[in-house]
One Martini backbone bead per residue (centre of mass of N, CA, C, O) as a GRO file, in nm:
protein
  469
    1MET     BB    1  -4.651  -2.344  -0.405
    2ARG     BB    2  -4.479  -2.120  -0.444
    3LYS     BB    3  -4.632  -2.020  -0.700
    4LYS     BB    4  -4.897  -2.015  -0.560
    5LYS     BB    5  -4.813  -1.771  -0.383
    6HIS     BB    6  -4.702  -1.545  -0.568
    7SER     BB    7  -5.004  -1.544  -0.723
    8ILE     BB    8  -5.132  -1.405  -0.456
    9ASN     BB    9  -4.999  -1.182  -0.458
   10ARG     BB   10  -5.011  -1.026  -0.689
   11GLY     BB   11  -5.336  -1.002  -0.667
   12LYS     BB   12  -5.306  -0.829  -0.411
   13LYS     BB   13  -5.162  -0.582  -0.579
   14GLY     BB   14  -5.402  -0.545  -0.788
   15PHE     BB   15  -5.630  -0.476  -0.624
   16THR     BB   16  -5.486  -0.245  -0.465
   17LEU     BB   17  -5.472  -0.084  -0.733
   18LEU     BB   18  -5.773  -0.058  -0.793
   19ILE     BB   19  -5.850   0.096  -0.538
   20THR     BB   20  -5.659   0.346  -0.590
   21LEU     BB   21  -5.781   0.419  -0.851
   22VAL     BB   22  -6.059   0.446  -0.737
   23MET     BB   23  -6.022   0.661  -0.509
   24GLY     BB   24  -5.846   0.857  -0.685
   25GLY     BB   25  -6.100   0.916  -0.900
   26SER     BB   26  -6.309   0.980  -0.650
   27PHE     BB   27  -6.147   1.249  -0.567
   28LEU     BB   28  -6.127   1.389  -0.827
   29VAL     BB   29  -6.414   1.448  -0.856
   30ILE     BB   30  -6.493   1.584  -0.596
   31GLY     BB   31  -6.294   1.802  -0.617
   32LEU     BB   32  -6.411   1.913  -0.906
   33ALA     BB   33  -6.694   1.965  -0.751
   34ILE     BB   34  -6.591   2.155  -0.552
   35TYR     BB   35  -6.458   2.369  -0.749
   36ARG     BB   36  -6.723   2.420  -0.880
   37SER     BB   37  -6.892   2.514  -0.646
   38SER     BB   38  -6.652   2.751  -0.551
   39LEU     BB   39  -6.686   2.883  -0.842
   40ILE     BB   40  -7.018   2.940  -0.832
   41ASN     BB   41  -7.013   3.100  -0.550
   42TYR     BB   42  -6.825   3.330  -0.645
   43SER     BB   43  -6.978   3.441  -0.863
   44ASN     BB   44  -7.220   3.490  -0.719
   45VAL     BB   45  -7.095   3.695  -0.485
   46ARG     BB   46  -6.988   3.880  -0.689
   47ARG     BB   47  -7.247   3.966  -0.846
   48ASP     BB   48  -7.402   4.071  -0.588
   49TYR     BB   49  -7.152   4.297  -0.501
   50ASN     BB   50  -7.207   4.445  -0.779
   51SER     BB   51  -7.514   4.502  -0.750
   52LEU     BB   52  -7.512   4.658  -0.454
   53ASN     BB   53  -7.312   4.884  -0.577
   54ALA     BB   54  -7.530   4.961  -0.793
   55LEU     BB   55  -7.715   5.063  -0.606
   56ALA     BB   56  -7.564   5.260  -0.421
   57VAL     BB   57  -7.538   5.435  -0.662
   58ALA     BB   58  -7.814   5.511  -0.765
   59GLU     BB   59  -7.892   5.628  -0.450
   60ALA     BB   60  -7.637   5.848  -0.486
   61GLY     BB   61  -7.841   5.967  -0.755
   62ALA     BB   62  -8.054   6.065  -0.602
   63ASP     BB   63  -7.972   6.239  -0.358
   64SER     BB   64  -7.866   6.421  -0.548
   65ALA     BB   65  -8.095   6.517  -0.705
   66ILE     BB   66  -8.280   6.598  -0.469
   67ALA     BB   67  -8.094   6.838  -0.375
   68SER     BB   68  -8.106   6.982  -0.670
   69LEU     BB   69  -8.439   7.023  -0.613
   70ASN     BB   70  -8.431   7.199  -0.374
   71ALA     BB   71  -8.250   7.435  -0.495
   72ASN     BB   72  -8.395   7.345  -0.769
   73THR     BB   73  -8.740   7.335  -0.947
   74SER     BB   74  -8.612   7.251  -1.253
   75TYR     BB   75  -8.473   7.012  -1.228
   76SER     BB   76  -8.397   6.726  -1.409
   77GLY     BB   77  -8.110   6.598  -1.429
   78THR     BB   78  -7.851   6.474  -1.613
   79THR     BB   79  -8.067   6.410  -1.798
   80ALA     BB   80  -8.340   6.371  -2.034
   81THR     BB   81  -8.385   6.089  -2.069
   82CYS     BB   82  -8.722   5.992  -1.985
   83PRO     BB   83  -8.667   5.705  -1.907
   84LEU     BB   84  -8.401   5.537  -1.875
   85SER     BB   85  -8.167   5.400  -2.046
   86ASP     BB   86  -7.932   5.147  -2.138
   87ASN     BB   87  -7.704   5.340  -2.193
   88PRO     BB   88  -7.347   5.343  -2.136
   89THR     BB   89  -7.293   5.610  -2.157
   90GLY     BB   90  -7.203   5.835  -1.975
   91GLY     BB   91  -7.236   6.014  -1.683
   92THR     BB   92  -7.154   6.060  -1.327
   93GLU     BB   93  -6.902   6.002  -1.156
   94LEU     BB   94  -6.804   5.865  -0.840
   95TYR     BB   95  -6.568   5.643  -0.918
   96ASN     BB   96  -6.199   5.548  -0.978
   97ASP     BB   97  -6.026   5.211  -0.942
   98ALA     BB   98  -5.847   4.943  -0.913
   99ILE     BB   99  -6.059   4.817  -0.712
  100LYS     BB  100  -6.341   4.893  -0.751
  101GLY     BB  101  -6.381   5.072  -0.984
  102ARG     BB  102  -6.624   5.178  -1.173
  103ALA     BB  103  -6.861   5.473  -1.120
  104VAL     BB  104  -7.220   5.525  -1.258
  105TYR     BB  105  -7.455   5.798  -1.301
  106ASP     BB  106  -7.787   5.869  -1.364
  107SER     BB  107  -8.059   6.089  -1.416
  108CYS     BB  108  -8.441   6.182  -1.405
  109ILE     BB  109  -8.725   6.431  -1.414
  110GLN     BB  110  -9.074   6.403  -1.371
  111ALA     BB  111  -9.392   6.428  -1.424
  112GLY     BB  112  -9.661   6.354  -1.235
  113SER     BB  113 -10.022   6.263  -1.188
  114ILE     BB  114  -9.998   6.473  -0.967
  115PRO     BB  115  -9.963   6.751  -0.785
  116ASN     BB  116  -9.675   6.750  -0.662
  117GLU     BB  117  -9.545   6.545  -0.859
  118LYS     BB  118  -9.251   6.318  -0.919
  119ILE     BB  119  -9.026   6.167  -1.114
  120LEU     BB  120  -8.704   5.952  -1.009
  121TRP     BB  121  -8.427   5.853  -1.191
  122ALA     BB  122  -8.185   5.588  -1.118
  123LYS     BB  123  -7.856   5.519  -1.247
  124GLY     BB  124  -7.637   5.222  -1.193
  125ARG     BB  125  -7.262   5.158  -1.262
  126ILE     BB  126  -7.043   4.876  -1.305
  127TYR     BB  127  -6.697   4.870  -1.372
  128ARG     BB  128  -6.514   4.526  -1.414
  129PRO     BB  129  -6.295   4.685  -1.469
  130GLN     BB  130  -6.203   5.022  -1.541
  131SER     BB  131  -6.197   4.980  -1.841
  132SER     BB  132  -6.440   4.885  -1.901
  133THR     BB  133  -6.728   4.934  -2.167
  134THR     BB  134  -6.887   4.753  -1.975
  135PRO     BB  135  -7.085   4.653  -1.766
  136THR     BB  136  -7.134   4.444  -1.491
  137ALA     BB  137  -7.351   4.638  -1.314
  138THR     BB  138  -7.712   4.717  -1.307
  139ARG     BB  139  -7.914   4.972  -1.166
  140THR     BB  140  -8.268   5.094  -1.045
  141VAL     BB  141  -8.451   5.350  -0.967
  142LYS     BB  142  -8.794   5.479  -0.844
  143ILE     BB  143  -8.897   5.789  -0.728
  144THR     BB  144  -9.141   5.926  -0.546
  145LEU     BB  145  -9.243   6.287  -0.538
  146ILE     BB  146  -9.304   6.546  -0.269
  147ALA     BB  147  -9.475   6.834  -0.199
  148SER     BB  148  -9.369   6.995   0.103
  149THR     BB  149  -9.442   7.202   0.406
  150LEU     BB  150  -9.277   7.390   0.614
  151PRO     BB  151  -9.269   7.472   0.947
  152ALA     BB  152  -9.242   7.667   1.183
  153THR     BB  153  -9.072   7.491   1.305
  154ASN     BB  154  -8.699   7.426   1.225
  155TYR     BB  155  -8.704   7.100   1.315
  156SER     BB  156  -8.603   6.768   1.217
  157VAL     BB  157  -8.505   6.749   1.528
  158GLN     BB  158  -8.664   6.637   1.864
  159THR     BB  159  -8.546   6.595   2.181
  160GLY     BB  160  -8.540   6.449   2.487
  161PRO     BB  161  -8.330   6.304   2.724
  162GLY     BB  162  -8.301   6.031   2.546
  163GLY     BB  163  -8.215   6.139   2.268
  164LEU     BB  164  -7.955   6.064   2.002
  165ILE     BB  165  -7.925   5.794   1.790
  166MET     BB  166  -7.637   5.700   1.548
  167THR     BB  167  -7.615   5.452   1.305
  168ASN     BB  168  -7.402   5.385   1.045
  169SER     BB  169  -7.564   5.558   0.782
  170ALA     BB  170  -7.685   5.779   0.915
  171ARG     BB  171  -7.884   6.090   0.809
  172ILE     BB  172  -7.863   6.456   0.845
  173SER     BB  173  -7.902   6.710   0.607
  174ASN     BB  174  -8.129   6.896   0.729
  175GLY     BB  175  -8.185   7.082   0.972
  176ALA     BB  176  -8.233   7.136   1.274
  177VAL     BB  177  -8.061   7.022   1.600
  178TYR     BB  178  -8.239   6.888   1.903
  179VAL     BB  179  -8.098   6.778   2.237
  180GLY     BB  180  -8.187   6.689   2.560
  181GLY     BB  181  -7.956   6.497   2.562
  182THR     BB  182  -7.768   6.263   2.433
  183LEU     BB  183  -7.508   6.228   2.155
  184SER     BB  184  -7.503   5.940   1.925
  185MET     BB  185  -7.231   5.829   1.700
  186SER     BB  186  -7.158   5.575   1.437
  187ASN     BB  187  -6.946   5.502   1.184
  188THR     BB  188  -7.105   5.722   0.925
  189ALA     BB  189  -7.254   5.899   1.082
  190GLN     BB  190  -7.443   6.213   0.998
  191ILE     BB  191  -7.438   6.563   1.004
  192GLY     BB  192  -7.457   6.712   0.746
  193SER     BB  193  -7.246   6.908   0.499
  194VAL     BB  194  -7.052   7.108   0.347
  195ALA     BB  195  -7.256   7.250   0.177
  196THR     BB  196  -7.487   7.171   0.448
  197PRO     BB  197  -7.491   7.256   0.714
  198VAL     BB  198  -7.592   7.184   1.082
  199ALA     BB  199  -7.734   7.269   1.352
  200THR     BB  200  -7.635   7.189   1.679
  201GLN     BB  201  -7.810   7.105   1.996
  202VAL     BB  202  -7.679   6.983   2.364
  203ALA     BB  203  -7.826   7.001   2.656
  204HIS     BB  204  -7.768   6.735   2.922
  205TYR     BB  205  -8.068   6.628   3.040
  206THR     BB  206  -7.966   6.332   3.223
  207CYS     BB  207  -8.026   6.364   3.521
  208PRO     BB  208  -7.991   6.153   3.736
  209VAL     BB  209  -7.787   5.865   3.795
  210PRO     BB  210  -8.012   5.741   3.852
  211ALA     BB  211  -8.311   5.807   3.878
  212THR     BB  212  -8.535   6.063   3.971
  213SER     BB  213  -8.760   6.308   4.051
  214ALA     BB  214  -8.543   6.513   3.905
  215TYR     BB  215  -8.586   6.383   3.643
  216PRO     BB  216  -8.463   6.621   3.428
  217SER     BB  217  -8.092   6.714   3.476
  218LEU     BB  218  -7.830   6.912   3.466
  219CYS     BB  219  -7.546   6.827   3.413
  220SER     BB  220  -7.186   6.836   3.549
  221THR     BB  221  -7.074   6.593   3.413
  222GLY     BB  222  -6.957   6.527   3.117
  223GLN     BB  223  -7.024   6.431   2.806
  224PRO     BB  224  -7.284   6.426   2.551
  225ILE     BB  225  -7.065   6.368   2.312
  226THR     BB  226  -7.042   6.092   2.064
  227LEU     BB  227  -6.761   5.972   1.860
  228THR     BB  228  -6.731   5.700   1.636
  229ASN     BB  229  -6.527   5.667   1.368
  230GLN     BB  230  -6.682   5.839   1.109
  231ALA     BB  231  -6.828   6.037   1.279
  232HIS     BB  232  -7.021   6.328   1.164
  233ILE     BB  233  -7.022   6.712   1.217
  234TYR     BB  234  -7.182   6.963   1.026
  235GLY     BB  235  -7.134   7.275   1.184
  236ASN     BB  236  -7.288   7.432   1.479
  237VAL     BB  237  -7.202   7.359   1.807
  238SER     BB  238  -7.400   7.304   2.088
  239ALA     BB  239  -7.273   7.219   2.408
  240ASN     BB  240  -7.298   7.096   2.712
  241ASN     BB  241  -7.007   6.985   2.856
  242GLN     BB  242  -6.837   7.060   2.587
  243ILE     BB  243  -6.474   6.962   2.489
  244ASN     BB  244  -6.491   6.790   2.225
  245GLY     BB  245  -6.410   6.861   1.902
  246ASN     BB  246  -6.427   6.591   1.753
  247GLY     BB  247  -6.587   6.558   1.418
  248MET     BB  248  -6.608   6.880   1.419
  249THR     BB  249  -6.702   7.107   1.142
  250ASN     BB  250  -6.833   7.390   0.989
  251GLY     BB  251  -6.762   7.513   1.302
  252GLY     BB  252  -6.815   7.350   1.514
  253LEU     BB  253  -6.732   7.383   1.836
  254VAL     BB  254  -6.889   7.714   1.990
  255ALA     BB  255  -7.024   7.573   2.243
  256SER     BB  256  -7.033   7.441   2.612
  257SER     BB  257  -7.317   7.663   2.667
  258GLY     BB  258  -7.642   7.774   2.692
  259VAL     BB  259  -7.828   7.523   2.681
  260PRO     BB  260  -8.161   7.467   2.671
  261ALA     BB  261  -8.424   7.291   2.760
  262PRO     BB  262  -8.647   7.137   2.580
  263THR     BB  263  -8.970   7.200   2.458
  264LEU     BB  264  -9.219   6.991   2.403
  265PRO     BB  265  -9.510   6.992   2.273
  266ASP     BB  266  -9.832   7.052   2.306
  267TYR     BB  267 -10.141   6.891   2.307
  268ASP     BB  268 -10.497   6.902   2.244
  269ARG     BB  269 -10.649   6.624   2.364
  270ALA     BB  270 -10.923   6.682   2.458
  271SER     BB  271 -11.049   6.830   2.247
  272HIS     BB  272 -11.021   6.595   2.025
  273LYS     BB  273 -11.200   6.410   2.177
  274ALA     BB  274 -11.458   6.602   2.171
  275ALA     BB  275 -11.456   6.586   1.859
  276ALA     BB  276 -11.558   6.279   1.842
  277THR     BB  277 -11.844   6.226   1.629
  278ASN     BB  278 -11.721   5.934   1.514
  279ASN     BB  279 -11.757   5.576   1.487
  280LEU     BB  280 -11.503   5.296   1.475
  281THR     BB  281 -11.373   4.977   1.427
  282GLY     BB  282 -11.077   4.848   1.376
  283SER     BB  283 -11.214   4.676   1.150
  284GLN     BB  284 -11.365   4.914   0.971
  285ALA     BB  285 -11.075   5.070   0.935
  286SER     BB  286 -10.958   4.833   0.811
  287CYS     BB  287 -10.719   4.693   0.528
  288TRP     BB  288 -10.697   4.510   0.207
  289GLY     BB  289 -10.563   4.469  -0.071
  290ASN     BB  290 -10.766   4.680  -0.301
  291GLN     BB  291 -10.887   4.850  -0.114
  292GLN     BB  292 -11.120   5.128  -0.061
  293ILE     BB  293 -11.122   5.401   0.213
  294THR     BB  294 -11.307   5.600   0.446
  295TRP     BB  295 -11.240   5.870   0.695
  296PRO     BB  296 -11.381   6.043   0.899
  297ALA     BB  297 -11.416   6.307   1.048
  298ASN     BB  298 -11.353   6.292   1.415
  299VAL     BB  299 -11.272   6.017   1.478
  300LYS     BB  300 -11.320   5.697   1.643
  301ILE     BB  301 -11.091   5.415   1.696
  302THR     BB  302 -11.159   5.109   1.834
  303GLY     BB  303 -10.863   4.994   1.831
  304THR     BB  304 -10.689   4.862   1.594
  305VAL     BB  305 -10.501   4.928   1.273
  306ASN     BB  306 -10.503   4.765   0.934
  307LEU     BB  307 -10.265   4.807   0.690
  308SER     BB  308 -10.250   4.630   0.339
  309ASN     BB  309 -10.209   4.525   0.084
  310ASN     BB  310 -10.263   4.783  -0.141
  311CYS     BB  311 -10.428   4.947   0.078
  312GLN     BB  312 -10.667   5.231   0.117
  313VAL     BB  313 -10.655   5.524   0.308
  314THR     BB  314 -10.898   5.817   0.344
  315MET     BB  315 -10.860   6.117   0.518
  316SER     BB  316 -11.079   6.409   0.643
  317GLY     BB  317 -10.966   6.410   0.956
  318PRO     BB  318 -10.923   6.382   1.284
  319VAL     BB  319 -10.777   6.110   1.489
  320TRP     BB  320 -10.889   5.841   1.702
  321ILE     BB  321 -10.671   5.586   1.837
  322THR     BB  322 -10.656   5.323   2.094
  323GLY     BB  323 -10.453   5.170   1.958
  324ASN     BB  324 -10.307   5.087   1.684
  325LEU     BB  325 -10.089   5.156   1.385
  326ASN     BB  326 -10.066   4.943   1.087
  327ILE     BB  327  -9.813   5.008   0.777
  328SER     BB  328  -9.783   4.783   0.512
  329ASN     BB  329  -9.751   4.636   0.210
  330ARG     BB  330  -9.846   4.909   0.066
  331GLY     BB  331 -10.000   5.055   0.241
  332ILE     BB  332 -10.233   5.350   0.261
  333LEU     BB  333 -10.214   5.685   0.375
  334ARG     BB  334 -10.422   5.945   0.313
  335ILE     BB  335 -10.522   6.261   0.196
  336ALA     BB  336 -10.763   6.468   0.143
  337SER     BB  337 -10.816   6.703  -0.108
  338GLY     BB  338 -10.976   6.900   0.110
  339VAL     BB  339 -10.731   6.949   0.299
  340THR     BB  340 -10.578   7.249   0.445
  341THR     BB  341 -10.517   7.122   0.732
  342THR     BB  342 -10.326   6.965   0.966
  343PRO     BB  343 -10.382   6.650   1.072
  344ALA     BB  344 -10.458   6.447   1.343
  345ILE     BB  345 -10.321   6.145   1.488
  346MET     BB  346 -10.417   5.951   1.751
  347ILE     BB  347 -10.211   5.716   1.991
  348ASP     BB  348 -10.268   5.473   2.250
  349GLY     BB  349 -10.099   5.247   2.213
  350SER     BB  350  -9.788   5.075   2.284
  351GLY     BB  351  -9.728   5.055   2.012
  352GLY     BB  352  -9.836   5.217   1.785
  353LEU     BB  353  -9.635   5.298   1.513
  354ASN     BB  354  -9.643   5.093   1.232
  355LEU     BB  355  -9.383   5.115   0.927
  356ALA     BB  356  -9.364   4.874   0.654
  357ASN     BB  357  -9.276   4.760   0.346
  358GLN     BB  358  -9.405   5.031   0.214
  359GLY     BB  359  -9.529   5.175   0.384
  360THR     BB  360  -9.777   5.480   0.368
  361VAL     BB  361  -9.745   5.823   0.367
  362ALA     BB  362  -9.972   6.068   0.236
  363ALA     BB  363 -10.028   6.308   0.076
  364ASN     BB  364 -10.164   6.584  -0.099
  365SER     BB  365 -10.201   6.785  -0.365
  366ALA     BB  366 -10.118   7.041  -0.136
  367GLY     BB  367  -9.897   6.876   0.086
  368ILE     BB  368 -10.077   6.744   0.305
  369GLY     BB  369  -9.988   6.606   0.621
  370PRO     BB  370  -9.973   6.438   0.920
  371LYS     BB  371 -10.018   6.423   1.274
  372ILE     BB  372  -9.847   6.202   1.454
  373ILE     BB  373  -9.934   6.066   1.794
  374THR     BB  374  -9.803   5.916   2.098
  375PHE     BB  375  -9.944   5.868   2.441
  376TRP     BB  376  -9.759   5.662   2.588
  377ALA     BB  377  -9.691   5.547   2.928
  378ASN     BB  378  -9.536   5.434   3.238
  379ALA     BB  379  -9.825   5.548   3.354
  380SER     BB  380 -10.149   5.572   3.513
  381CYS     BB  381 -10.226   5.804   3.291
  382SER     BB  382 -10.227   5.658   3.069
  383PRO     BB  383 -10.279   5.863   2.780
  384ASP     BB  384 -10.351   6.120   2.996
  385CYS     BB  385 -10.107   6.264   3.011
  386THR     BB  386  -9.954   6.594   3.106
  387SER     BB  387  -9.748   6.458   3.260
  388VAL     BB  388  -9.369   6.367   3.281
  389THR     BB  389  -9.150   6.207   3.513
  390GLY     BB  390  -8.872   6.077   3.612
  391THR     BB  391  -8.909   5.741   3.637
  392GLN     BB  392  -9.115   5.734   3.411
  393LEU     BB  393  -8.958   5.870   3.191
  394ALA     BB  394  -8.728   5.696   3.176
  395SER     BB  395  -8.858   5.461   3.089
  396SER     BB  396  -9.050   5.551   2.855
  397GLN     BB  397  -8.808   5.627   2.642
  398ASN     BB  398  -8.746   5.303   2.599
  399GLN     BB  399  -9.011   5.293   2.407
  400ALA     BB  400  -9.140   5.204   2.123
  401THR     BB  401  -9.409   5.399   1.932
  402ILE     BB  402  -9.226   5.423   1.674
  403ASN     BB  403  -9.177   5.276   1.370
  404ILE     BB  404  -8.937   5.256   1.098
  405SER     BB  405  -8.925   5.011   0.841
  406ASN     BB  406  -8.843   4.863   0.535
  407GLN     BB  407  -8.942   5.100   0.391
  408GLY     BB  408  -9.076   5.301   0.504
  409LEU     BB  409  -9.336   5.583   0.436
  410GLY     BB  410  -9.302   5.921   0.629
  411ALA     BB  411  -9.228   6.220   0.470
  412PRO     BB  412  -9.510   6.403   0.548
  413ALA     BB  413  -9.488   6.321   0.861
  414GLU     BB  414  -9.534   6.412   1.168
  415LEU     BB  415  -9.350   6.305   1.453
  416TYR     BB  416  -9.468   6.162   1.799
  417ALA     BB  417  -9.319   6.102   2.082
  418ARG     BB  418  -9.421   6.226   2.389
  419TRP     BB  419  -9.296   5.980   2.596
  420SER     BB  420  -9.085   5.825   2.401
  421LYS     BB  421  -8.987   5.623   2.115
  422ILE     BB  422  -8.809   5.665   1.806
  423GLN     BB  423  -8.769   5.406   1.526
  424VAL     BB  424  -8.539   5.373   1.278
  425SER     BB  425  -8.503   5.142   0.984
  426ASN     BB  426  -8.416   5.011   0.694
  427GLY     BB  427  -8.478   5.269   0.495
  428GLY     BB  428  -8.643   5.476   0.619
  429THR     BB  429  -8.896   5.732   0.591
  430VAL     BB  430  -8.876   6.094   0.726
  431GLY     BB  431  -8.970   6.349   0.877
  432ARG     BB  432  -9.057   6.518   1.143
  433LEU     BB  433  -8.908   6.478   1.482
  434LEU     BB  434  -9.054   6.371   1.780
  435GLY     BB  435  -8.902   6.298   2.126
  436GLN     BB  436  -8.737   6.152   2.386
  437THR     BB  437  -8.643   5.918   2.164
  438ILE     BB  438  -8.390   5.910   1.884
  439GLN     BB  439  -8.344   5.621   1.644
  440PHE     BB  440  -8.094   5.494   1.433
  441SER     BB  441  -8.068   5.191   1.222
  442ASN     BB  442  -7.982   5.051   0.977
  443THR     BB  443  -7.921   5.315   0.755
  444GLY     BB  444  -7.891   5.455   0.429
  445SER     BB  445  -8.121   5.666   0.415
  446VAL     BB  446  -8.247   5.974   0.524
  447SER     BB  447  -8.551   6.137   0.460
  448PHE     BB  448  -8.633   6.487   0.492
  449GLY     BB  449  -8.940   6.693   0.447
  450LEU     BB  450  -8.973   6.919   0.678
  451GLY     BB  451  -8.679   6.999   0.817
  452VAL     BB  452  -8.613   7.148   0.545
  453GLY     BB  453  -8.391   7.418   0.549
  454SER     BB  454  -8.436   7.769   0.644
  455THR     BB  455  -8.775   7.816   0.573
  456PRO     BB  456  -9.062   7.883   0.681
  457GLY     BB  457  -9.284   7.770   0.427
  458GLU     BB  458  -9.125   7.583   0.254
  459THR     BB  459  -9.056   7.403  -0.013
  460VAL     BB  460  -9.049   7.047  -0.077
  461TRP     BB  461  -8.856   6.727  -0.143
  462SER     BB  462  -8.991   6.389  -0.110
  463VAL     BB  463  -9.026   6.071  -0.020
  464GLN     BB  464  -9.274   5.856  -0.102
  465PHE     BB  465  -9.178   5.608  -0.313
  466TYR     BB  466  -8.979   5.311  -0.334
  467ASP     BB  467  -8.826   5.131  -0.649
  468ARG     BB  468  -8.648   4.840  -0.723
  469GLN     BB  469  -8.491   4.721  -1.054
   0.00000   0.00000   0.00000
């Protein structure tokens, strides 16, 4: 009986050892699978990181080329080969260090298919480690540029008491800035540059708080400019009540008083309405797919208009829309070739203008773009208000009636939120901006096609189409 018991014990030990070996093998297989999955994920993340860096370098090359072209209309890029080849030699070095590696870009510019159009190619390359002779990641951007003529009043941005808000990497590169309320900048937001300072005026007409019938009035306390993180202003700054000049250089804070409240321009809405002798419904004026339609001059469009999925609308003159205007997914609104003066588009709906997903507002071959004005206000007189003040203005200025997002392309247009807010985000490109409040957020770069430069009537090149490759 004792021998049998020992035999049973040995059998149990053998079975336990077998289970241990099986479980150990299983854990080893699972561990190897997790390690392999982690390694793949790490490789994918690193590849995506390098690709995004290469795209940022390509966009930096494009920004540099546009600035050089506006300084010299014969500028053709860093290389004469266009479109750019995949040859990894040469180029302009953006940075070179042991941590980030080495970044290089090339650019070239060629004539477009119509007058006043140019095609810009920019290629970014990342080398990791920095000593590598073969790029780790390469990205290319193709940008269509259009020539525009500056307006008589040369402000890139002009606001009412709602003020100007700039976050993340929003940037105003050229053209004066005139803020009726306060100016708030954070992260790496920037106005001007060392090479091109931009004059900035801030009036501080945002009182009383909360708003009463006396709104907007000049504040007697507080400072109107707030700069946080690495936000910076390059240029002369004049701001009522501003004492702190930190983050302002190349002139910097030069005056702390004497800035009058800006008067946003009026528009003869009544005459525009009276001249509208043609009529379309919102459905008749809309298009999608690859449709191409024409709006007649002096047309009233009743309802909301939608342009999407590569459709093209050509406008022949002034337009009045009683609803909203939505342009998305490569839908295009362009000015007819025979138009020689800036046509206006009046929009009455509370949703206003929405330009998204490479929806485009395009100039004609003469560089003529539209003026788009939204008239909604939080007031009983809306949309026919001739004046909005007090609590009604304070509440109206917080609603966005112009939204430019996800690479909405509006460089040839002057955009004007008469009583409300303009919001630009996620790489949208814009021309001249006027509104009670203007806000930039999540924006890699902003191209101002109209307020750029220092001479009214000057022709400048700005982004019409943007394509990542």
